[in-house]
């Protein structure tokens, strides 16, 4: 087919259309009374499912505010929120490109679903003086004065808090066995070394021992590693993996009739695991939540925030089963709205920008709970972590039920550089 | 003792799945000399189609399996007709690139119809397990292993003793020679891609029921590549064996060194092995003439 | 797979071997080259050229350096390399760690980064003494996996990601796209020139001989093992320098920037552009960069417009369109853009004659 006239014409047409396509995306001017919120997530690729849920949550909530209440209002005026998003394709360079593009379109607040690609953005948003509101911190956002979290207290605190809880329960039960041995099973994902940062000194401080095992990402069987944990005498096991790895661990555990309770880290929620592996597989699985779970449990009464979230889900995604990461996005949206609202109490809409929203808005958030969706969030001058409270839940009969009360998390920060 | 036993079993079970995927790989290479980078995605598509029949349409398990495998066959043929047919005679590297783009298209197609979020779980295998000491064999493992071996055996016999198999091996040597002998190269290519599609679907169904039906299923293609290579790219029995070897190696190394060192170690051993046997264990040695 | 134009313009001939070897053979070519260089250097100050466009170009320039190396190894020397981004990573982390631990500036670290990557590249090229073709590709795939694992578990600091100082010359700090452009483009131009020059000299001809038929080449007295290793070294040196540029551009060094997906995209770039052709590399890089940009820009728009479909459908649709167009393109022109360009040049040079 080479050399023919027609192929030449097709070819030129193809090339021309491809080359000129990006030029057609114009620059947007920002009308008055509008605040632009930008989202950078991996919309294609294997993590896209989770990222899209977060994005959808914050978008749906902010659109709801625009439609039902005409936007966000304060003493000095009212603004609509415009929500823009870019696909980082899970690559740091593209995330930075997306940031640059969003800045050109007038973005004043950034939100993202964190992964390795998003830590690179710290330089950008600090330089541009744009606050970041995220439900999913990478490491960098804990270092930055411009980042505001609303979910877990940092990657390294997930297992630390769990250890503190386990130790507390063990002490309450009268220290059976004399010494406490805990286990953790991880997959070989990039955040795992961060989650386990300097864990040995922490464990030594607490006076217990921790056995660590790793499974390769694509494996279908974790029984050798679970066997070793059992032989080491672990009383409880923490699963540091996404829902995919958790399903493999659960299956191996079930087939081994392992009687050691397993707990899922916040990298996935119990809802995700039930959906991916089935309610029977997830029976008895423990996990942590920093807000209330999305799945309907007839025994629990939903807070107003959760009820609103469920309504928004039904309205915007009628044919899909509800998902917890959606709540993550909704909470970010709520924090953004609260920040803009507080800022509007001090400055008029045309003076709203990243700096003023941070100074008069986010920095003043106190006791914010997202209509009961989470425990209260207060940001102080050196603490933007978030609610700093966690609750442990367990799967019973396909429903997620509370296992413990709300308790404070640890607040360890991975040292910079 | 029981630790290494459980490692071996775990490795063999994983390896059986790699072997199944590698089989599809080898089939396509044997007949069209193309390294099919979209094998993992064909697996993904097959798994999702099975999910569609079982979950969305609520059909009976066996009917869904049959339908899915049938559709897998058709998908293989479709891919071959639409894309590679036009590239017969073109440089090999272009065909490989087309399979790379094809994987994008398949991923896009799957996202378009079912979304990028993992699908609801389907239980296929019962929860019964067999215990050997404290090592465990689930029904899933046994099915995967059994299926992989049966498919391999069937294909080996097929290639060696049937006319069609012989024709496929001939097509791998040279398309023009075969056309000169009156064998329809088009039909042979169709069939081999169809079978590869079927193998991918079977592998996808097994994997999907273990790991869940999600986009990440396509990544198994990565580990199937060394499995296909180590056995020799022209040998189906080599593919299965290679898969088992890779699975074993991965499991044992990860078990003893920890930190999931199994995968890079498998590659290292593979590279060293290939220095001694450059065409794989059972591959055809290319005689080069100047 | 010729890498010179088939037909020089009418009336142009060479009476000395030296003149025949020249890259620029006619006055027109000289004028156009100079004009192009001027355009490149003046681009950032033109209107309508926003920071976003410059970022695209810088990204393309860095990818160009990587792909030039890759084309030298795969296109000219015929050794398939599926692990290029791992070598980029080696260079990137070498440069970033030297900067982070010892405070060395970019100018002192980009050559060591290139050399480190070259050393690793030669190590993984050693199996080429026995392995051929697709089997050798496996070694490079292994390099990708093994190096990624080392970066993840070998050094905790590389897993987390850490910041890197921007490039400085005297008091000028290159920390914005407008400024970094003037680092990226000169590097790209110089490395392109080196590549083109190398390929018309003795090693270049040796590479082509090894690619076309290595047994025959050996019979003619070319030490094929040595030249294969040289090709690996050059390819990975380019990758290392590009990696060093990349981390100083992003001012952040992180593991997840260097995945197998990226390696495959680099390969796609040179294939679409044309193997064994320096111009082809440039075309391929531009084409694929633009293609990916379309996904990047239009994906989210498609997502909102199609929100009634399951999540991810919009981006999925876009992937189908992009992949489909790329397949169509390869079906129409499997030898890449460079070949098409040569045909085009031949067409207008010979017009109105057919051949």
PDB file of C-alpha atoms in Angstrom, chain C residues 54-168:
ATOM      1  CA  UNK C  54       7.370  25.552  25.983  1.00  0.00           C
ATOM      2  CA  UNK C  55       6.918  22.735  28.481  1.00  0.00           C
ATOM      3  CA  UNK C  56       5.769  20.526  25.636  1.00  0.00           C
ATOM      4  CA  UNK C  57       8.815  21.420  23.589  1.00  0.00           C
ATOM      5  CA  UNK C  58      11.205  20.858  26.479  1.00  0.00           C
ATOM      6  CA  UNK C  59       9.626  17.477  27.136  1.00  0.00           C
ATOM      7  CA  UNK C  60      10.022  16.653  23.471  1.00  0.00           C
ATOM      8  CA  UNK C  61      13.653  17.818  23.480  1.00  0.00           C
ATOM      9  CA  UNK C  62      14.526  15.530  26.362  1.00  0.00           C
ATOM     10  CA  UNK C  63      12.660  12.650  24.741  1.00  0.00           C
ATOM     11  CA  UNK C  64      14.558  13.437  21.549  1.00  0.00           C
ATOM     12  CA  UNK C  65      17.906  12.886  23.237  1.00  0.00           C
ATOM     13  CA  UNK C  66      16.685   9.592  24.660  1.00  0.00           C
ATOM     14  CA  UNK C  67      15.307   8.477  21.338  1.00  0.00           C
ATOM     15  CA  UNK C  68      18.446   9.468  19.447  1.00  0.00           C
ATOM     16  CA  UNK C  69      20.398   7.090  21.618  1.00  0.00           C
ATOM     17  CA  UNK C  70      17.762   4.438  21.164  1.00  0.00           C
ATOM     18  CA  UNK C  71      17.732   4.859  17.405  1.00  0.00           C
ATOM     19  CA  UNK C  72      21.499   4.467  17.309  1.00  0.00           C
ATOM     20  CA  UNK C  73      21.231   1.163  19.104  1.00  0.00           C
ATOM     21  CA  UNK C  74      18.027  -0.202  17.633  1.00  0.00           C
ATOM     22  CA  UNK C  75      17.748   1.575  14.330  1.00  0.00           C
ATOM     23  CA  UNK C  76      21.339   1.690  13.167  1.00  0.00           C
ATOM     24  CA  UNK C  77      22.760  -1.279  14.994  1.00  0.00           C
ATOM     25  CA  UNK C  78      19.688  -3.462  15.033  1.00  0.00           C
ATOM     26  CA  UNK C  79      19.747  -4.431  18.705  1.00  0.00           C
ATOM     27  CA  UNK C  80      16.269  -4.111  20.121  1.00  0.00           C
ATOM     28  CA  UNK C  81      16.200  -2.260  23.436  1.00  0.00           C
ATOM     29  CA  UNK C  82      13.045  -2.339  25.540  1.00  0.00           C
ATOM     30  CA  UNK C  83      14.635  -0.975  28.682  1.00  0.00           C
ATOM     31  CA  UNK C  84      15.737   2.500  27.710  1.00  0.00           C
ATOM     32  CA  UNK C  85      13.960   4.313  30.517  1.00  0.00           C
ATOM     33  CA  UNK C  86      15.854   2.280  33.099  1.00  0.00           C
ATOM     34  CA  UNK C  87      19.106   3.710  31.751  1.00  0.00           C
ATOM     35  CA  UNK C  88      17.568   7.167  31.839  1.00  0.00           C
ATOM     36  CA  UNK C  89      16.820   6.435  35.462  1.00  0.00           C
ATOM     37  CA  UNK C  90      20.421   5.472  36.185  1.00  0.00           C
ATOM     38  CA  UNK C  91      21.643   8.771  34.785  1.00  0.00           C
ATOM     39  CA  UNK C  92      18.894  10.687  36.529  1.00  0.00           C
ATOM     40  CA  UNK C  93      19.539   9.240  39.956  1.00  0.00           C
ATOM     41  CA  UNK C  94      23.314   9.489  39.608  1.00  0.00           C
ATOM     42  CA  UNK C  95      23.017  13.166  38.858  1.00  0.00           C
ATOM     43  CA  UNK C  96      20.365  13.754  41.503  1.00  0.00           C
ATOM     44  CA  UNK C  97      22.198  11.860  44.239  1.00  0.00           C
ATOM     45  CA  UNK C  98      25.474  13.646  43.489  1.00  0.00           C
ATOM     46  CA  UNK C  99      23.581  16.887  43.761  1.00  0.00           C
ATOM     47  CA  UNK C 100      21.689  15.939  46.875  1.00  0.00           C
ATOM     48  CA  UNK C 101      24.520  14.326  48.850  1.00  0.00           C
ATOM     49  CA  UNK C 102      27.526  16.336  47.679  1.00  0.00           C
ATOM     50  CA  UNK C 103      25.940  19.495  46.437  1.00  0.00           C
ATOM     51  CA  UNK C 104      27.496  19.214  42.990  1.00  0.00           C
ATOM     52  CA  UNK C 105      25.887  21.384  40.324  1.00  0.00           C
ATOM     53  CA  UNK C 106      24.408  20.011  37.108  1.00  0.00           C
ATOM     54  CA  UNK C 107      27.456  20.968  35.036  1.00  0.00           C
ATOM     55  CA  UNK C 108      29.618  18.651  37.109  1.00  0.00           C
ATOM     56  CA  UNK C 109      27.197  15.775  37.183  1.00  0.00           C
ATOM     57  CA  UNK C 110      25.758  15.329  33.729  1.00  0.00           C
ATOM     58  CA  UNK C 111      28.847  13.698  32.290  1.00  0.00           C
ATOM     59  CA  UNK C 112      29.284  11.282  35.208  1.00  0.00           C
ATOM     60  CA  UNK C 113      25.574  10.519  34.897  1.00  0.00           C
ATOM     61  CA  UNK C 114      26.008   9.681  31.232  1.00  0.00           C
ATOM     62  CA  UNK C 115      29.076   7.581  31.966  1.00  0.00           C
ATOM     63  CA  UNK C 116      27.346   5.708  34.777  1.00  0.00           C
ATOM     64  CA  UNK C 117      24.438   4.930  32.498  1.00  0.00           C
ATOM     65  CA  UNK C 118      26.886   3.870  29.794  1.00  0.00           C
ATOM     66  CA  UNK C 119      28.666   1.519  32.192  1.00  0.00           C
ATOM     67  CA  UNK C 120      25.386  -0.099  33.195  1.00  0.00           C
ATOM     68  CA  UNK C 121      24.344  -0.228  29.556  1.00  0.00           C
ATOM     69  CA  UNK C 122      27.508  -2.012  28.500  1.00  0.00           C
ATOM     70  CA  UNK C 123      27.009  -4.491  31.318  1.00  0.00           C
ATOM     71  CA  UNK C 124      23.560  -5.347  30.054  1.00  0.00           C
ATOM     72  CA  UNK C 125      24.881  -5.413  26.521  1.00  0.00           C
ATOM     73  CA  UNK C 126      27.320  -8.195  27.220  1.00  0.00           C
ATOM     74  CA  UNK C 127      24.805 -10.955  26.460  1.00  0.00           C
ATOM     75  CA  UNK C 128      24.690  -9.602  22.913  1.00  0.00           C
ATOM     76  CA  UNK C 129      27.720 -11.754  22.215  1.00  0.00           C
ATOM     77  CA  UNK C 130      25.408 -14.746  22.169  1.00  0.00           C
ATOM     78  CA  UNK C 131      21.882 -13.455  21.880  1.00  0.00           C
ATOM     79  CA  UNK C 132      20.252 -12.094  18.808  1.00  0.00           C
ATOM     80  CA  UNK C 133      17.226 -10.105  17.911  1.00  0.00           C
ATOM     81  CA  UNK C 134      14.197 -10.628  20.085  1.00  0.00           C
ATOM     82  CA  UNK C 135      16.108 -12.691  22.597  1.00  0.00           C
ATOM     83  CA  UNK C 136      18.427  -9.772  23.199  1.00  0.00           C
ATOM     84  CA  UNK C 137      15.407  -7.591  23.789  1.00  0.00           C
ATOM     85  CA  UNK C 138      14.750  -9.785  26.766  1.00  0.00           C
ATOM     86  CA  UNK C 139      18.028  -8.743  28.354  1.00  0.00           C
ATOM     87  CA  UNK C 140      17.051  -5.117  28.115  1.00  0.00           C
ATOM     88  CA  UNK C 141      13.637  -5.890  29.571  1.00  0.00           C
ATOM     89  CA  UNK C 142      15.469  -7.588  32.390  1.00  0.00           C
ATOM     90  CA  UNK C 143      17.550  -4.452  32.822  1.00  0.00           C
ATOM     91  CA  UNK C 144      14.361  -2.456  33.230  1.00  0.00           C
ATOM     92  CA  UNK C 145      12.982  -4.781  35.901  1.00  0.00           C
ATOM     93  CA  UNK C 146      16.234  -5.303  37.780  1.00  0.00           C
ATOM     94  CA  UNK C 147      17.221  -1.643  37.858  1.00  0.00           C
ATOM     95  CA  UNK C 148      13.741  -0.618  38.970  1.00  0.00           C
ATOM     96  CA  UNK C 149      13.934  -3.100  41.821  1.00  0.00           C
ATOM     97  CA  UNK C 150      17.363  -1.829  42.857  1.00  0.00           C
ATOM     98  CA  UNK C 151      16.073   1.722  42.903  1.00  0.00           C
ATOM     99  CA  UNK C 152      13.097   0.694  44.992  1.00  0.00           C
ATOM    100  CA  UNK C 153      14.731  -1.520  47.588  1.00  0.00           C
ATOM    101  CA  UNK C 154      18.397  -0.662  47.291  1.00  0.00           C
ATOM    102  CA  UNK C 155      18.276   2.918  48.428  1.00  0.00           C
ATOM    103  CA  UNK C 156      15.378   4.126  50.566  1.00  0.00           C
ATOM    104  CA  UNK C 157      15.897   7.646  49.417  1.00  0.00           C
ATOM    105  CA  UNK C 158      15.192   6.891  45.784  1.00  0.00           C
ATOM    106  CA  UNK C 159      11.919   5.218  46.610  1.00  0.00           C
ATOM    107  CA  UNK C 160      10.583   8.304  48.334  1.00  0.00           C
ATOM    108  CA  UNK C 161      11.566  10.871  45.803  1.00  0.00           C
ATOM    109  CA  UNK C 162      13.639  13.886  46.709  1.00  0.00           C
ATOM    110  CA  UNK C 163      14.207  17.359  45.440  1.00  0.00           C
ATOM    111  CA  UNK C 164      17.027  18.463  43.201  1.00  0.00           C
ATOM    112  CA  UNK C 165      18.510  21.926  42.710  1.00  0.00           C
ATOM    113  CA  UNK C 166      17.787  23.701  39.459  1.00  0.00           C
ATOM    114  CA  UNK C 167      20.569  24.414  36.992  1.00  0.00           C
ATOM    115  CA  UNK C 168      22.528  27.622  37.501  1.00  0.00           C
TER     116      UNK C 168
END
